[in-house]
Short mmCIF file of C-alpha atoms and ligand atoms in Angstrom, two decimals:
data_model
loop_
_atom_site.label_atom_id
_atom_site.label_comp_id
_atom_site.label_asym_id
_atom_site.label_seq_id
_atom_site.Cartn_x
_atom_site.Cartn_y
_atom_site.Cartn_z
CA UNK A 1 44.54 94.36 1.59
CA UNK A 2 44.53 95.99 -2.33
CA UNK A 3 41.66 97.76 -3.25
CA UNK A 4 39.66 95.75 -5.65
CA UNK A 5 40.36 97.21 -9.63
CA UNK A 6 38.42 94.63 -11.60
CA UNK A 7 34.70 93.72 -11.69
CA UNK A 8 34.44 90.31 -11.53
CA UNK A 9 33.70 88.77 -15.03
CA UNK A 10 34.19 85.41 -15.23
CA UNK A 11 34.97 85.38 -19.06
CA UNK A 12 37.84 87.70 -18.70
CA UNK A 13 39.01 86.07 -15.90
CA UNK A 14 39.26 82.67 -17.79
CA UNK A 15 41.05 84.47 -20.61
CA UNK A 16 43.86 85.11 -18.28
CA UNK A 17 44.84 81.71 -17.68
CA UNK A 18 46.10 80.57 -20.91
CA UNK A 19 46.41 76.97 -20.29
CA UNK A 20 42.71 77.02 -20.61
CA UNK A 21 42.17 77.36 -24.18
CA UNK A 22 44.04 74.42 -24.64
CA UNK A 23 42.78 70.94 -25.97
CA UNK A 24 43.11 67.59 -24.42
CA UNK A 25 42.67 64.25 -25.99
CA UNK A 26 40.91 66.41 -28.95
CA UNK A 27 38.56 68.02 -26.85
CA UNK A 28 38.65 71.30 -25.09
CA UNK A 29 40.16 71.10 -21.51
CA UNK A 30 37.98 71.38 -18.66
CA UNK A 31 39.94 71.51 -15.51
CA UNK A 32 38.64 70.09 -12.48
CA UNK A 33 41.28 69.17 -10.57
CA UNK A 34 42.05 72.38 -8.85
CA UNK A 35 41.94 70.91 -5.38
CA UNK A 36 45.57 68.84 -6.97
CA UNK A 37 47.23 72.24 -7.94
CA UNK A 38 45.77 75.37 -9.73
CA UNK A 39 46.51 76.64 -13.30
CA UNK A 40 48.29 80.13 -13.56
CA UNK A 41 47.14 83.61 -15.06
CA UNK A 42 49.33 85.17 -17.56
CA UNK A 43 50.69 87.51 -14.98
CA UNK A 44 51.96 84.98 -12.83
CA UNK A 45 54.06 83.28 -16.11
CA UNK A 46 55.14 86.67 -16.60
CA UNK A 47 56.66 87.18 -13.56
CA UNK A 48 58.37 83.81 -13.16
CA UNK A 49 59.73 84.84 -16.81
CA UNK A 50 60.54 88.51 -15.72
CA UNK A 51 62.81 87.07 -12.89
CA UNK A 52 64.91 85.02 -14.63
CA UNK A 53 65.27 88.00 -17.56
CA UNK A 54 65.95 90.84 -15.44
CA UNK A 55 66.58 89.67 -11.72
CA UNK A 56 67.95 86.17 -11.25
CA UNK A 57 70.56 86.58 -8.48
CA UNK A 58 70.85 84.75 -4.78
CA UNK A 59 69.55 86.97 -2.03
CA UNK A 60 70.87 87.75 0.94
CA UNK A 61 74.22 87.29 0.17
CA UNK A 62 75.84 89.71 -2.93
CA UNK A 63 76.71 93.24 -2.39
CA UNK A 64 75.67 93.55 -6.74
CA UNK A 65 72.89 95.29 -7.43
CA UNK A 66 71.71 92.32 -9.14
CA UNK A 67 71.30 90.18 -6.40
CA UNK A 68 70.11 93.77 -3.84
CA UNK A 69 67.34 93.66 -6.74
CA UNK A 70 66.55 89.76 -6.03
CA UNK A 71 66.87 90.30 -2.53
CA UNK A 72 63.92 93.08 -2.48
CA UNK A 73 62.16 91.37 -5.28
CA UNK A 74 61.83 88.52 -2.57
CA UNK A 75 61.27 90.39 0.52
CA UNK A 76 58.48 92.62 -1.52
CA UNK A 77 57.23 89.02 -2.08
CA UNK A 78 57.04 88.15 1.30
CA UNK A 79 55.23 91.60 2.35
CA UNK A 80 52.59 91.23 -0.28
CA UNK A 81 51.70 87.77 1.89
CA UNK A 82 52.10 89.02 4.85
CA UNK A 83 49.53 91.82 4.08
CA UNK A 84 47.14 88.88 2.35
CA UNK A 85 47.50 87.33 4.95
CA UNK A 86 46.76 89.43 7.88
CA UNK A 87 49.95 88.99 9.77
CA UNK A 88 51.14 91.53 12.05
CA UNK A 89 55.03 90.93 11.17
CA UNK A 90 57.12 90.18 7.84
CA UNK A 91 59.25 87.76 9.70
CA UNK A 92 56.30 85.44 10.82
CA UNK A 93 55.78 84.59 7.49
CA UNK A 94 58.50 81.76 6.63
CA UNK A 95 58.95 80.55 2.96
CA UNK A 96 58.95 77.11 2.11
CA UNK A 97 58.12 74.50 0.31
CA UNK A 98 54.82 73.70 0.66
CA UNK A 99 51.95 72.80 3.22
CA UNK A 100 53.50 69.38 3.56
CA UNK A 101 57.03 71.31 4.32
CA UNK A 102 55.33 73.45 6.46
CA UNK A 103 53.42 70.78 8.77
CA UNK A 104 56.72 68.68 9.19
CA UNK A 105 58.30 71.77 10.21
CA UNK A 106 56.05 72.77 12.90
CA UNK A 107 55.73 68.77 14.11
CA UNK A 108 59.25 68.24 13.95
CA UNK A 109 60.91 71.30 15.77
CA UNK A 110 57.78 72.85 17.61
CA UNK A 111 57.33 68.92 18.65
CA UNK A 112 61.25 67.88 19.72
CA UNK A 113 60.76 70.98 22.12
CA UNK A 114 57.45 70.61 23.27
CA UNK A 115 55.85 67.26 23.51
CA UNK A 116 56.37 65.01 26.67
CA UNK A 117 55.54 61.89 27.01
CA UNK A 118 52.41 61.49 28.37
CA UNK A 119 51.30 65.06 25.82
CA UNK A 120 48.65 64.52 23.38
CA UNK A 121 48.20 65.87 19.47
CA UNK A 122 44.42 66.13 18.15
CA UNK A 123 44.19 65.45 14.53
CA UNK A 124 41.06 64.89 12.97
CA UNK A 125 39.55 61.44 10.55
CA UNK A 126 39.51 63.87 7.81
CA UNK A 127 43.42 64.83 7.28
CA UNK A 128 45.76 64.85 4.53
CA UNK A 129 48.77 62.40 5.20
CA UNK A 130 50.78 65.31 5.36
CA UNK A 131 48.78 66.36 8.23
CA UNK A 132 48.85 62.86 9.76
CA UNK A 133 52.14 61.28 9.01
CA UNK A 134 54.51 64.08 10.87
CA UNK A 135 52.52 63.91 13.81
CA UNK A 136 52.48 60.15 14.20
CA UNK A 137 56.19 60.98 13.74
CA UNK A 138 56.72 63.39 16.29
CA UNK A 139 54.62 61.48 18.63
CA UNK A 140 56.08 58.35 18.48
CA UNK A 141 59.44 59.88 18.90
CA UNK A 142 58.45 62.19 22.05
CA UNK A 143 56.37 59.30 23.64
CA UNK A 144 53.34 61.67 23.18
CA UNK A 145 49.75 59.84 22.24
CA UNK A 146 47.64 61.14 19.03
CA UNK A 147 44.21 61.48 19.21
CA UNK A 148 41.28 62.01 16.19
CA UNK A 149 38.28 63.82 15.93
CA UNK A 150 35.78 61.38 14.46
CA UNK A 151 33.48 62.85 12.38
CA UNK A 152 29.82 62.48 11.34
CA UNK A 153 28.52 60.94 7.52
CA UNK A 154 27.88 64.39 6.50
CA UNK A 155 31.68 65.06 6.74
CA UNK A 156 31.09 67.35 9.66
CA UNK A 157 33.47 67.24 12.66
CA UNK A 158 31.94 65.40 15.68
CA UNK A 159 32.78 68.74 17.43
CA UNK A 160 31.33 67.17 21.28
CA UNK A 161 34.04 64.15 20.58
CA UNK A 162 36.29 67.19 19.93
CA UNK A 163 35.25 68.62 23.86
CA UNK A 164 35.68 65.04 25.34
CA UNK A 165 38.87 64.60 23.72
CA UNK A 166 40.31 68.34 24.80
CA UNK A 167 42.33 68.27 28.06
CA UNK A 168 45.63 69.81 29.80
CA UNK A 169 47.37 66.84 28.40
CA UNK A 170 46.64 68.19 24.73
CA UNK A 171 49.60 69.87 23.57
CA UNK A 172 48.69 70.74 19.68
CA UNK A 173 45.59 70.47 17.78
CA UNK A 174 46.46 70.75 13.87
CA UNK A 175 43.22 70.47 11.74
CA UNK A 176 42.64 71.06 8.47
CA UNK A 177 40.81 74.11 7.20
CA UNK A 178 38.96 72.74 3.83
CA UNK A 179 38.86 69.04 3.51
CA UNK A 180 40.37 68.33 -0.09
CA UNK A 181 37.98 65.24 -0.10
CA UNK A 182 34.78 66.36 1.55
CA UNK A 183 35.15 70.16 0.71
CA UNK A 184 33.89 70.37 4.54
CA UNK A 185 34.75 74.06 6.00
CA UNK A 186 35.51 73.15 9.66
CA UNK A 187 34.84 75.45 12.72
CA UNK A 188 37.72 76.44 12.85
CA UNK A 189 37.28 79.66 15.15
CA UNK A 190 36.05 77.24 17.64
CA UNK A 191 38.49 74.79 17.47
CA UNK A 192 41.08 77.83 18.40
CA UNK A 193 39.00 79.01 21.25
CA UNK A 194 38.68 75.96 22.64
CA UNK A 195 42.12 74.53 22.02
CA UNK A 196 43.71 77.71 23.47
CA UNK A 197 41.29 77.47 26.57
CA UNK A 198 43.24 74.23 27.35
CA UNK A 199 46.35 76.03 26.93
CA UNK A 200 46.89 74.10 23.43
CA UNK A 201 48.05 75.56 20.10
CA UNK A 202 46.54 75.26 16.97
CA UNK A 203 48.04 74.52 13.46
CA UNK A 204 45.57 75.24 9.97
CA UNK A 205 46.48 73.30 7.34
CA UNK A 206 45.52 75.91 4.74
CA UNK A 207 45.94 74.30 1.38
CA UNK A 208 42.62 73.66 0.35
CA UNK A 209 41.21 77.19 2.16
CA UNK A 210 43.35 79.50 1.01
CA UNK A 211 42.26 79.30 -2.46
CA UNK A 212 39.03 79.63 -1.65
CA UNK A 213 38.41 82.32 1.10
CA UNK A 214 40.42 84.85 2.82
CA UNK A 215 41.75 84.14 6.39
CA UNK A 216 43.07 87.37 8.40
CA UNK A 217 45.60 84.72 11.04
CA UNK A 218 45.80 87.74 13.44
CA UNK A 219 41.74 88.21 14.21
CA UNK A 220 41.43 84.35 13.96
CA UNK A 221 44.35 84.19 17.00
CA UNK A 222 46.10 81.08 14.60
CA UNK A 223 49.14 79.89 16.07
CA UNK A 224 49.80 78.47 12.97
CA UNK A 225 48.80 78.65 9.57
CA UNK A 226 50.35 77.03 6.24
CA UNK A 227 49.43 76.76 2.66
CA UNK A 228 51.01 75.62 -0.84
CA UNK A 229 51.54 78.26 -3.43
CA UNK A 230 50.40 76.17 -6.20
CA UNK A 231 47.10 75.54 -5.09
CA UNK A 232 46.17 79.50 -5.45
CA UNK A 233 47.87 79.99 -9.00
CA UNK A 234 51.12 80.26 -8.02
CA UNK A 235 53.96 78.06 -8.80
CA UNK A 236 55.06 74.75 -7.32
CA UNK A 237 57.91 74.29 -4.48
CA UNK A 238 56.49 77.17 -3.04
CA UNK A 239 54.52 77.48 0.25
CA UNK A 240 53.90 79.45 3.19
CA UNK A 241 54.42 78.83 7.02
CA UNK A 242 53.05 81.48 9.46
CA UNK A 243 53.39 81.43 12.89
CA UNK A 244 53.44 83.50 15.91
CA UNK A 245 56.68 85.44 16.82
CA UNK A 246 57.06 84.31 20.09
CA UNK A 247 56.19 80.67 19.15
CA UNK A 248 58.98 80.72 15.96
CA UNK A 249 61.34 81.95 18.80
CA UNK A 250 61.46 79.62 20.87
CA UNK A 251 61.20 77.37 18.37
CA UNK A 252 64.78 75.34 17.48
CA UNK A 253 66.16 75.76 13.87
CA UNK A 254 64.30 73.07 11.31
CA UNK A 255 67.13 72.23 8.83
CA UNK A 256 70.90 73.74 9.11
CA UNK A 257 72.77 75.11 6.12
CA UNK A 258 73.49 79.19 5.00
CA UNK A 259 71.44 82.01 5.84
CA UNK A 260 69.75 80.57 9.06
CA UNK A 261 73.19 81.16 11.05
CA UNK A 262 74.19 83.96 13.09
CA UNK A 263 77.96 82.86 13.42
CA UNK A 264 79.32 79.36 12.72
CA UNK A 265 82.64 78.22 14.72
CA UNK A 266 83.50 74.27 14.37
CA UNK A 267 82.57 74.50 18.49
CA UNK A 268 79.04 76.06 18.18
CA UNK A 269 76.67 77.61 15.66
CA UNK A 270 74.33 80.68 16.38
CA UNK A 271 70.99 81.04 14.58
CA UNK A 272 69.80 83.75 12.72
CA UNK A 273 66.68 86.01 13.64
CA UNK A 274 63.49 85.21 12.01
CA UNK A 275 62.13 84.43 9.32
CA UNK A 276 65.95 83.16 8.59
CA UNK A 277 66.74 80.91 11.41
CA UNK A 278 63.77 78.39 9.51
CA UNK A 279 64.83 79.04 5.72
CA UNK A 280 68.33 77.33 5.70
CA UNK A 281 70.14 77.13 1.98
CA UNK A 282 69.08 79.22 -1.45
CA UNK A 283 65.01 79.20 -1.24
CA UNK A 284 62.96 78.89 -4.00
CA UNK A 285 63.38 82.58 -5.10
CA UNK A 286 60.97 82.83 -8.15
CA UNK A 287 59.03 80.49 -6.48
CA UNK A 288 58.33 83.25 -3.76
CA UNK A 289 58.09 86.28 -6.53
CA UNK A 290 55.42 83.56 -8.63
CA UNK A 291 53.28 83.51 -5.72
CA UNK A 292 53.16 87.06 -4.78
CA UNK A 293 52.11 87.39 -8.36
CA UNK A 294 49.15 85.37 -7.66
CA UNK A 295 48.46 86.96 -4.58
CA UNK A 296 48.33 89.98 -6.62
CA UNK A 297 45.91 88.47 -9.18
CA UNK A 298 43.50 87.10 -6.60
CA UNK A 299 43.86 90.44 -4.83
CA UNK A 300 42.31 92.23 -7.94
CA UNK A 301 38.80 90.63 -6.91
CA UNK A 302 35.93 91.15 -4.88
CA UNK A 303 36.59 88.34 -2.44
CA UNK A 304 33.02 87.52 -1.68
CA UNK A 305 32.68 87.93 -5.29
CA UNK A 306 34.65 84.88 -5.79
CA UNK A 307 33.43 83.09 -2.69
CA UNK A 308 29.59 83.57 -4.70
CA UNK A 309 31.03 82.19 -8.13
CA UNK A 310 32.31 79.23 -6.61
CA UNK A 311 29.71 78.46 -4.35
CA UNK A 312 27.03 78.67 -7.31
CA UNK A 313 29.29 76.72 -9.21
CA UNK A 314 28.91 73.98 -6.14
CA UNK A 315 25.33 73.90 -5.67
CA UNK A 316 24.97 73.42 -9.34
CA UNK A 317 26.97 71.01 -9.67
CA UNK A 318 25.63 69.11 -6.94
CA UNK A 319 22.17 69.55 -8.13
CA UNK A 320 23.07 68.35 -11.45
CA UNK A 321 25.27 65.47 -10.66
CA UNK A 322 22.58 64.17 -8.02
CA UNK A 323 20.53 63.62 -11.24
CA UNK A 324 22.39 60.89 -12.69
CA UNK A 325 21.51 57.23 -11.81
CA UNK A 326 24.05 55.84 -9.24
CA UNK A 327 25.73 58.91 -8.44
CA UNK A 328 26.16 59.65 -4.41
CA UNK A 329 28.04 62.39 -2.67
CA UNK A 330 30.78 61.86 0.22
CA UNK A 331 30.88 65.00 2.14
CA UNK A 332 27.45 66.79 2.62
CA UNK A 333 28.26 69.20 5.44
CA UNK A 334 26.45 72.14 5.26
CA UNK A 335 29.28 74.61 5.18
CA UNK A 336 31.53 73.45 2.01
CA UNK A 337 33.94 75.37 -0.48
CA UNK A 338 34.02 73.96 -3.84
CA UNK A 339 34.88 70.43 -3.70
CA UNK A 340 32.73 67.73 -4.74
CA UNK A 341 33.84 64.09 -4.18
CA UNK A 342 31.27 61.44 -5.56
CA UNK A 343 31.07 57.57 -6.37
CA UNK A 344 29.01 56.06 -8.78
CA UNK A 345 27.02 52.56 -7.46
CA UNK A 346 28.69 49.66 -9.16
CA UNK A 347 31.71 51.90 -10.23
CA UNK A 348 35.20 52.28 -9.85
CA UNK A 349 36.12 55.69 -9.57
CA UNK A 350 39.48 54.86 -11.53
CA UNK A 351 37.63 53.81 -14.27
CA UNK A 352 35.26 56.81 -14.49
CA UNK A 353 38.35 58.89 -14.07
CA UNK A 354 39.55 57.26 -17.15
CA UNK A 355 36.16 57.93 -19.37
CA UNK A 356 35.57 61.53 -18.14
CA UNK A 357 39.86 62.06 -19.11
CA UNK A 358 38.87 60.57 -22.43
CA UNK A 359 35.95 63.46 -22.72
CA UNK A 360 38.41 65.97 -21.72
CA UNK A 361 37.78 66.67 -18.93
CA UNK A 362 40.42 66.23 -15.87
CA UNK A 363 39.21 64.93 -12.22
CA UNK A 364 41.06 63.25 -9.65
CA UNK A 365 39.89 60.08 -8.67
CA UNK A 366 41.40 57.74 -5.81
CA UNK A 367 41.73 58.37 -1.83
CA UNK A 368 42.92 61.83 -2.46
CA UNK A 369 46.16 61.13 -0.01
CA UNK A 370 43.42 60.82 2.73
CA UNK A 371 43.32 57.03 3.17
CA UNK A 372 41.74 57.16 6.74
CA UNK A 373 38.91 59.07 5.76
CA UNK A 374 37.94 56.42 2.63
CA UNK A 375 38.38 53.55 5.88
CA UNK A 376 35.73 55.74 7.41
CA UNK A 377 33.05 55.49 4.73
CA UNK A 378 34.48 52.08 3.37
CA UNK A 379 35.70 53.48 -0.26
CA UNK A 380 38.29 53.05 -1.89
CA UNK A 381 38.53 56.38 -3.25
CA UNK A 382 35.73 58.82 -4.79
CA UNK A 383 36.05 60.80 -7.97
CA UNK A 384 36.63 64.36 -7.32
CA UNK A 385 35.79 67.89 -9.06
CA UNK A 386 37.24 70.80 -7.25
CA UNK A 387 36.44 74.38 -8.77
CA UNK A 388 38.33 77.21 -9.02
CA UNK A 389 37.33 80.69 -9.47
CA UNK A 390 37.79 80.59 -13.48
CA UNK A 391 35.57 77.64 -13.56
CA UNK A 392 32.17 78.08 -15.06
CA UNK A 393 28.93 76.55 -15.92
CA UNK A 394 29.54 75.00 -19.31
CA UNK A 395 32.67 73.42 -17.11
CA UNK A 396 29.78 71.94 -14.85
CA UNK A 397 27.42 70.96 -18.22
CA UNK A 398 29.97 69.09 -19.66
CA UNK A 399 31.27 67.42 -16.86
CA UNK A 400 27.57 66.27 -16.21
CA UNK A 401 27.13 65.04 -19.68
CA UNK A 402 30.71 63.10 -19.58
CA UNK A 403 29.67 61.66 -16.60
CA UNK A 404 26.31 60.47 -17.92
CA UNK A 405 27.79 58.99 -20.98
CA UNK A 406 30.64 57.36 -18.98
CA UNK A 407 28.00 55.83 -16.48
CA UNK A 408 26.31 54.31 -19.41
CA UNK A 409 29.47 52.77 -21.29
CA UNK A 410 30.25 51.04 -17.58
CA UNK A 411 27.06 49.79 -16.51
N1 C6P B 1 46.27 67.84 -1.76
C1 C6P B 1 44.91 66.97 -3.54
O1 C6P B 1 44.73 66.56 -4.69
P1 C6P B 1 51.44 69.93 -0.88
O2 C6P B 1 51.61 68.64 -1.62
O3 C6P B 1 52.45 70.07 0.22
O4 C6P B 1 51.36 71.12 -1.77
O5 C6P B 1 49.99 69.86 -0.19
C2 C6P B 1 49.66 68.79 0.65
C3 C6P B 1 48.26 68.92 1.13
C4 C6P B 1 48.04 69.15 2.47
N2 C6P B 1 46.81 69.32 2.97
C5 C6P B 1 45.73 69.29 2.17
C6 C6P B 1 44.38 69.53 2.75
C7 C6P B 1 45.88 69.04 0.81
O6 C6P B 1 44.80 69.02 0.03
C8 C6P B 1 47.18 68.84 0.28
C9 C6P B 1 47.36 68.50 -1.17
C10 C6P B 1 46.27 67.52 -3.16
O7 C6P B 1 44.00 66.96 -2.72
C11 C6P B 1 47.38 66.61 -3.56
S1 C6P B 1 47.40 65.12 -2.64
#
């Protein structure tokens, strides 16, 4: 981990992200829509601009300096995660696309070689698609059975229906970290102690926790751990898949193409070591530079420093938005990173949405691609403000005073 060099002052840290100074519909942008993707600091632009300047080769491949410059340029990249990310080795830390790339990988060639029929995959009510979808997949493919954690109203995990449903038939729990509708921060150090004392492995999905706290995968024992580069200020089609060594071993290749092969012959193919055997074809190179950029940016900072903006920034929004007439929260667990999900009685979240855009300020509003979860409280979607460590405040006065005038126009 960097040593932090800068105090944490929220008005210089807003001033490096220059999208915020911006206007939108007339009116100063307030972004609240971090949990959808994150804006980017100056140094991050920089560095995707920097690339393409001074760097912009394929890796792995030329013997020109150019493309030994993009080469290190990339593997520095994947260092500075693996050190932000607590991993023992470089090579357990596999580029791709995104959390959604990252959970189809593990489903799809950790599942073909593992799941029997009869196995069984724990998810929980409160997923992401892309944390449902492969599984269902995966399962329905290997004859293998999935299984959910309910949950309580709070948005807590119903961790004792978590114990009943743990057995030696459970093959993979894969959980998310941070709900991106509830904002609930699961237990996840028991979920991996008592998943591995079933002999089960555990995937994070990371996308909505890695922006929010730091996670060291090696003292948490993760088996495996993935995130999205874009929701932590980095750029899009960029993401990050760790996993164990020995698991990724004897793992089977995820997609074919250059760079994950050892030696092709039209009568067999033999696979690369890691992290190459899973990164088949050109990767996203500045995508993997961008996000070490942000990693760098975030690294700057006191990370309970950050931690205590955001949670401030939660409990007064909370307070504040609980004053309006109408307005109820979904997802009251007591351990929460910044994500607030409301409705408004009477209201369609779309249509707030709308009025608060109008106001300038952006929200998401719908079922946040967790369409289970709204089935479980009977919604069809909440409006959602998810901070991010630039937010302040005057973001959470005027997003209160938006809201009040948009609750007026619609009732
Ligand atoms: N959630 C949101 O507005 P990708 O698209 O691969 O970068 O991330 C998918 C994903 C997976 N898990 C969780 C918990 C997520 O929150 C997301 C993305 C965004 O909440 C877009 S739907």
């Amino acid at each position: 981990m960097k040593t932090v060099t800068t105090e944490f002052n929220i008005d210089a840290l807003r001033s490096a992200f220059p999208i915020l100074d911006t206007q939108v519909n007339g009116r100063p942008l307030i972004y609240l829509d971090n949990g959808a993707t994150s804006q980017k600091p100056q140094s991050v632009i920089d560095a995707i601009q920097r690339y393409y300047s001074e760097q912009n080769a394929n890796i792995h491949r030329g013997v020109h300096q150019l493309s030994q410059r993009a080469t290190q340029a990339y593997e520095d990249a994947r260092e500075t995660i693996r050190v932000f990310l607590g991993a023992g080795n470089g090579y357990e830390v596999l580029f791709t696309k995104g959390t959604t790339d990252g959970i189809n990988l593990v489903a799809s060639s950790w599942g073909r070689k593992n799941l029997q029929p009869g196995d069984e995959v724990i998810i929980s009510t409160m997923e992401h698609h892309s944390n449902i979808v492969p599984w269902q997949m995966i399962c329905e493919e290997r004859g293998a059975t999935l299984k959910v954690i309910p949950i309580f109203d709070s948005g807590d995990l119903d961790m004792d229906a978590f114990d009943a449903l743990l057995s030696d038939k459970t093959k993979m729990v894969a959980t998310v970290h941070v709900s991106n509708s509830l904002g609930t921060i699961n237990p996840v150090d028991e979920i991996i102690q008592k998943s591995h004392a079933v002999g089960a492995k555990v995937l994070l999905d990371g996308a909505q926790s890695v922006p929010h706290m730091r996670v060291d995968v090696k003292a948490m024992d993760i088996d495996f751990y993935t995130f999205s580069g874009h929701k932590i200020f980095g750029p899009t089609g960029v993401g990050v898949l760790y996993g164990k060594e020995e698991l990724l071993n004897a793992m089977p290749p995820y997609q074919g193409g250059g760079d994950m092969i050892e030696k092709v012959t039209f009568e067999k193919t033999t696979y690369n070591t890691l992290p190459h055997k899973f990164e088949a074809g050109t990767p996203n190179i500045v995508g993997g530079i961008g996000l070490a950029a942000a990693i760098d940016f975030v690294n700057q900072y006191d990370p309970q420093a950050l931690i205590d903006h955001e949670q401030d920034l939660l409990d007064y929004a909370t307070t504040s938005l609980l004053d309006l007439k109408g307005v109820k929260i979904i997802g009251t667990a007591e351990k929460k990173a910044s994500v607030l999900s409301f409705i408004v009685d009477g209201l369609h979240p779309f249509d707030v949405g709308t009025l608060l855009d109008q106001q300038g300020i952006a929200v998401r509003t719908g079922h946040h691609c967790t369409q289970p979860l709204m089935d479980r409280y009977g919604i069809p979607g909440t409006i959602r403000a998810s901070f991010a460590i630039y937010n302040n405040r005057a973001d959470v006065d005027a997003l209160t005073k938006a809201l009040s005038k948009a609750i007026d126009m619609l009732s």
